[in-house]
CSV table of C-alpha atoms in Angstrom, one decimal:
chain,number,residue,atom,x,y,z
A,1,GLY,CA,65.6,97.8,-0.5
A,2,ALA,CA,64.8,94.3,0.7
A,3,VAL,CA,66.7,91.5,-1.1
A,4,VAL,CA,65.8,87.9,-1.5
A,5,SER,CA,68.3,85.5,-2.9
A,6,GLN,CA,67.9,82.0,-4.3
A,7,HIS,CA,70.6,79.3,-4.6
A,8,PRO,CA,71.4,77.8,-6.9
A,9,SER,CA,70.3,80.0,-9.8
A,10,ARG,CA,70.5,77.0,-12.2
A,11,VAL,CA,70.7,73.3,-11.5
A,12,ILE,CA,70.7,70.2,-13.6
A,13,CYS,CA,70.1,66.9,-12.0
A,14,LYS,CA,69.5,63.3,-13.1
A,15,SER,CA,66.0,61.7,-13.0
A,16,GLY,CA,65.5,60.1,-9.6
A,17,THR,CA,67.8,62.3,-7.6
A,18,SER,CA,66.8,65.1,-5.2
A,19,VAL,CA,67.7,68.7,-5.4
A,20,LYS,CA,67.5,71.4,-2.7
A,21,ILE,CA,66.7,75.1,-3.5
A,22,GLU,CA,67.4,77.8,-0.9
A,23,CYS,CA,65.5,81.0,-0.5
A,24,ARG,CA,67.0,83.6,1.8
A,25,SER,CA,65.9,87.0,2.9
A,26,LEU,CA,69.2,88.9,3.1
A,27,ASP,CA,68.3,92.1,5.1
A,28,PHE,CA,65.0,91.4,6.7
A,29,GLN,CA,63.1,88.8,8.6
A,30,ALA,CA,60.4,86.9,6.9
A,31,THR,CA,57.8,84.8,8.8
A,32,THR,CA,56.3,83.7,5.6
A,33,MET,CA,57.8,82.7,2.3
A,34,PHE,CA,55.9,81.6,-0.8
A,35,TRP,CA,57.1,79.1,-3.5
A,36,TYR,CA,55.9,79.5,-7.0
A,37,ARG,CA,56.5,77.4,-10.1
A,38,GLN,CA,56.7,78.8,-13.6
A,39,PHE,CA,56.6,76.5,-16.7
A,40,PRO,CA,58.0,77.9,-19.9
A,41,LYS,CA,55.9,80.6,-21.4
A,42,GLN,CA,53.4,80.4,-18.6
A,43,SER,CA,52.5,82.3,-15.5
A,44,LEU,CA,53.6,81.7,-11.9
A,45,MET,CA,51.5,79.3,-10.0
A,46,LEU,CA,51.6,79.1,-6.2
A,47,MET,CA,52.9,75.8,-4.9
A,48,ALA,CA,53.0,76.3,-1.2
A,49,THR,CA,53.2,78.8,1.7
A,50,SER,CA,56.0,78.3,4.1
A,51,ASN,CA,55.7,79.6,7.7
A,52,GLU,CA,58.7,79.7,10.0
A,53,GLY,CA,58.6,77.0,12.6
A,54,SER,CA,55.5,75.2,11.2
A,55,LYS,CA,54.5,73.0,8.4
A,56,ALA,CA,54.0,74.4,4.9
A,57,THR,CA,50.6,74.7,3.4
A,58,TYR,CA,50.4,73.2,-0.1
A,59,GLU,CA,48.1,74.2,-2.9
A,60,GLN,CA,45.8,71.7,-4.3
A,61,GLY,CA,47.5,69.3,-6.7
A,62,VAL,CA,51.0,69.8,-5.3
A,63,GLU,CA,52.5,66.7,-3.8
A,64,LYS,CA,53.8,67.5,-0.4
A,65,ASP,CA,55.9,64.4,-0.3
A,66,LYS,CA,57.6,65.3,-3.5
A,67,PHE,CA,58.2,69.0,-2.8
A,68,LEU,CA,59.5,69.2,0.8
A,69,ILE,CA,59.6,72.6,2.3
A,70,ASN,CA,61.4,73.6,5.4
A,71,HIS,CA,61.3,77.1,6.9
A,72,ALA,CA,63.9,76.7,9.6
A,73,SER,CA,64.6,80.3,10.4
A,74,LEU,CA,63.2,83.8,9.8
A,75,THR,CA,65.6,84.2,6.9
A,76,LEU,CA,65.7,80.8,5.2
A,77,SER,CA,63.3,78.5,3.5
A,78,THR,CA,64.3,75.5,1.4
A,79,LEU,CA,62.4,73.6,-1.2
A,80,THR,CA,63.6,70.0,-1.9
A,81,VAL,CA,62.4,68.3,-5.0
A,82,THR,CA,62.6,64.6,-4.2
A,83,SER,CA,63.0,61.9,-6.8
A,84,ALA,CA,62.9,64.5,-9.6
A,85,HIS,CA,61.5,63.7,-13.0
A,86,PRO,CA,61.8,65.6,-16.3
A,87,GLU,CA,58.3,67.0,-15.8
A,88,ASP,CA,59.6,68.7,-12.7
A,89,SER,CA,61.8,70.8,-14.9
A,90,SER,CA,60.7,74.4,-14.3
A,91,PHE,CA,61.6,77.8,-13.0
A,92,TYR,CA,61.0,78.0,-9.2
A,93,ILE,CA,60.6,81.4,-7.6
A,94,CYS,CA,60.3,82.2,-4.0
A,95,SER,CA,59.0,85.4,-2.3
A,96,ALA,CA,59.4,86.5,1.3
A,97,ARG,CA,56.9,88.5,3.4
A,98,ALA,CA,58.6,91.0,5.6
A,99,LEU,CA,57.6,91.2,9.3
A,100,ALA,CA,57.6,95.0,9.1
A,101,VAL,CA,57.1,97.4,6.2
A,102,ALA,CA,53.4,97.0,5.9
A,103,TYR,CA,53.6,93.3,5.0
A,104,GLU,CA,55.5,93.8,1.8
A,105,GLN,CA,56.7,90.7,0.0
A,106,TYR,CA,59.8,90.5,-2.2
A,107,PHE,CA,60.6,88.0,-4.9
A,108,GLY,CA,63.8,86.1,-5.4
A,109,PRO,CA,65.5,85.8,-8.8
A,110,GLY,CA,64.4,82.3,-9.4
A,111,THR,CA,66.0,78.9,-9.8
A,112,ARG,CA,66.0,77.1,-13.2
A,113,LEU,CA,65.7,73.3,-12.6
A,114,THR,CA,66.4,70.9,-15.4
A,115,VAL,CA,65.9,67.2,-14.8
A,116,THR,CA,67.6,64.9,-17.4
B,1,ALA,CA,37.9,83.4,-5.6
B,2,GLN,CA,40.5,85.8,-6.9
B,3,SER,CA,41.4,85.7,-10.6
B,4,VAL,CA,43.3,87.9,-13.0
B,5,THR,CA,42.8,88.1,-16.7
B,6,GLN,CA,45.3,89.6,-19.1
B,7,PRO,CA,43.5,89.5,-22.5
B,8,ASP,CA,46.5,90.1,-24.6
B,9,ILE,CA,49.0,87.3,-24.9
B,10,HIS,CA,51.3,89.2,-27.2
B,11,ILE,CA,51.6,92.9,-28.0
B,12,THR,CA,53.9,94.6,-30.5
B,13,VAL,CA,54.6,98.3,-30.4
B,14,SER,CA,57.0,100.5,-32.2
B,15,GLU,CA,59.7,102.2,-30.2
B,16,GLY,CA,58.5,105.5,-29.0
B,17,ALA,CA,54.9,104.6,-29.3
B,18,SER,CA,52.5,104.5,-26.4
B,19,LEU,CA,51.7,101.3,-24.6
B,20,GLU,CA,48.7,100.0,-22.7
B,21,LEU,CA,48.5,96.5,-21.2
B,22,ARG,CA,45.2,95.3,-20.0
B,23,CYS,CA,44.4,93.6,-16.7
B,24,ASN,CA,41.0,92.7,-15.3
B,25,TYR,CA,40.5,91.2,-11.9
B,26,SER,CA,37.9,89.4,-10.0
B,27,TYR,CA,37.9,89.8,-6.3
B,28,GLY,CA,35.2,90.2,-3.6
B,29,ALA,CA,36.9,93.0,-1.6
B,30,THR,CA,39.2,95.8,-2.4
B,31,PRO,CA,42.1,94.1,-4.0
B,32,TYR,CA,45.8,94.7,-3.8
B,33,LEU,CA,47.0,94.9,-7.4
B,34,PHE,CA,50.5,94.7,-8.8
B,35,TRP,CA,52.3,94.8,-12.1
B,36,TYR,CA,55.6,92.9,-12.5
B,37,VAL,CA,58.0,92.7,-15.4
B,38,GLN,CA,60.1,89.6,-16.2
B,39,SER,CA,63.0,89.5,-18.6
B,40,PRO,CA,63.9,86.1,-20.1
B,41,GLY,CA,65.3,83.8,-17.6
B,42,GLN,CA,65.1,86.4,-14.8
B,43,GLY,CA,63.0,86.9,-11.7
B,44,LEU,CA,60.2,89.4,-11.2
B,45,GLN,CA,60.7,93.1,-10.8
B,46,LEU,CA,57.9,95.1,-9.3
B,47,LEU,CA,56.8,98.0,-11.5
B,48,LEU,CA,54.0,99.4,-9.3
B,49,LYS,CA,51.3,98.5,-6.9
B,50,TYR,CA,47.9,99.7,-5.8
B,51,PHE,CA,46.5,99.3,-2.3
B,52,SER,CA,44.2,102.3,-1.8
B,53,GLY,CA,44.0,106.1,-2.4
B,54,ASP,CA,44.8,107.8,-5.7
B,55,THR,CA,43.7,105.5,-8.4
B,56,LEU,CA,46.5,106.6,-10.8
B,57,VAL,CA,49.7,104.9,-9.6
B,58,GLN,CA,53.1,105.9,-10.7
B,59,GLY,CA,55.8,103.2,-11.0
B,60,ILE,CA,59.4,102.7,-12.0
B,61,LYS,CA,60.7,103.1,-15.5
B,62,GLY,CA,58.0,105.6,-16.5
B,63,PHE,CA,55.1,103.2,-16.1
B,64,GLU,CA,51.8,104.1,-14.6
B,65,ALA,CA,48.6,102.2,-14.0
B,66,GLU,CA,45.0,103.2,-13.3
B,67,PHE,CA,42.7,101.4,-11.0
B,68,LYS,CA,39.1,101.5,-12.2
B,69,ARG,CA,36.8,99.7,-9.7
B,70,SER,CA,33.7,100.1,-12.0
B,71,GLN,CA,35.5,98.2,-14.7
B,72,SER,CA,37.5,95.8,-12.5
B,73,SER,CA,40.6,96.9,-14.4
B,74,PHE,CA,44.1,97.9,-13.6
B,75,ASN,CA,45.7,98.7,-16.9
B,76,LEU,CA,49.4,99.5,-17.3
B,77,ARG,CA,50.5,102.4,-19.5
B,78,LYS,CA,53.6,104.0,-20.7
B,79,PRO,CA,53.7,107.1,-23.0
B,80,SER,CA,56.8,106.2,-24.9
B,81,VAL,CA,58.2,102.7,-25.1
B,82,HIS,CA,61.9,101.9,-25.2
B,83,TRP,CA,63.4,98.8,-26.8
B,84,SER,CA,64.6,97.8,-23.3
B,85,ASP,CA,60.9,97.4,-22.3
B,86,ALA,CA,60.6,94.3,-24.3
B,87,ALA,CA,59.7,91.6,-21.7
B,88,GLU,CA,56.9,89.6,-20.1
B,89,TYR,CA,54.5,91.6,-18.0
B,90,PHE,CA,52.4,90.1,-15.3
B,91,CYS,CA,49.4,91.5,-13.5
B,92,ALA,CA,48.7,90.1,-10.0
B,93,VAL,CA,46.1,90.4,-7.3
B,94,GLY,CA,46.4,89.5,-3.6
B,95,ALA,CA,44.3,89.8,-0.5
B,96,ASN,CA,46.9,92.2,0.7
B,97,SER,CA,50.5,92.7,-0.2
B,98,GLY,CA,51.7,90.1,2.2
B,99,TYR,CA,49.6,87.2,0.9
B,100,ALA,CA,50.4,84.9,-1.9
B,101,LEU,CA,49.6,86.5,-5.2
B,102,ASN,CA,47.4,85.3,-8.0
B,103,PHE,CA,49.0,86.0,-11.3
B,104,GLY,CA,47.6,86.6,-14.8
B,105,LYS,CA,49.0,84.6,-17.7
B,106,GLY,CA,51.2,87.4,-18.7
B,107,THR,CA,51.5,89.6,-21.8
B,108,SER,CA,54.6,89.4,-23.9
B,109,LEU,CA,55.7,92.8,-25.2
B,110,LEU,CA,57.8,93.1,-28.4
B,111,VAL,CA,59.2,96.4,-29.3
B,112,THR,CA,60.1,97.0,-33.0
B,113,PRO,CA,62.5,99.7,-34.3
């Protein structure tokens, strides 16, 4: 089956620094990837939609200058949390929409970000 | 706008007992409906999905769900729960399978011996 990986799985960074999270579709091409955020004991909330070769579309309330998304290829999207603060600590999950296979989308395993 | 409601935040069942997790959705057209399971600290695993056709959908791990348009529901069921089923369950709706999903708040399942 289709596999989506995320790297790193866990990251701890100091307040004020930036951290980059990668989302890769390993065995299929994905024109679209989605980034979700999940706070502890809460549901997943869509942050942004990432389309290969174009600017990401952000959901209302998500700061585009803080959460930089780059979808440079059909298999890679990156989320960079800039000037991270403790309130950015969360579980970040990406999903990738396949070009073929009836527009299925597949979820990555998530990245746990802790900002100290 | 799409929305998903999972009325039960927590459910506790005994091992071997049957399980039903409720999900109600609000969507103007025919929705694409999904159930995912998430173990602590892990990503999402798709249990089953409904796009069209037979309203009773079979999934992995012995789960099934029934789409009832008249009730705007997509409840998840399992006839006999195993201790390993303890996890967080999310119902989700999308315009189609390839669009971003709108998730319910989740139901936490606890399985007792």
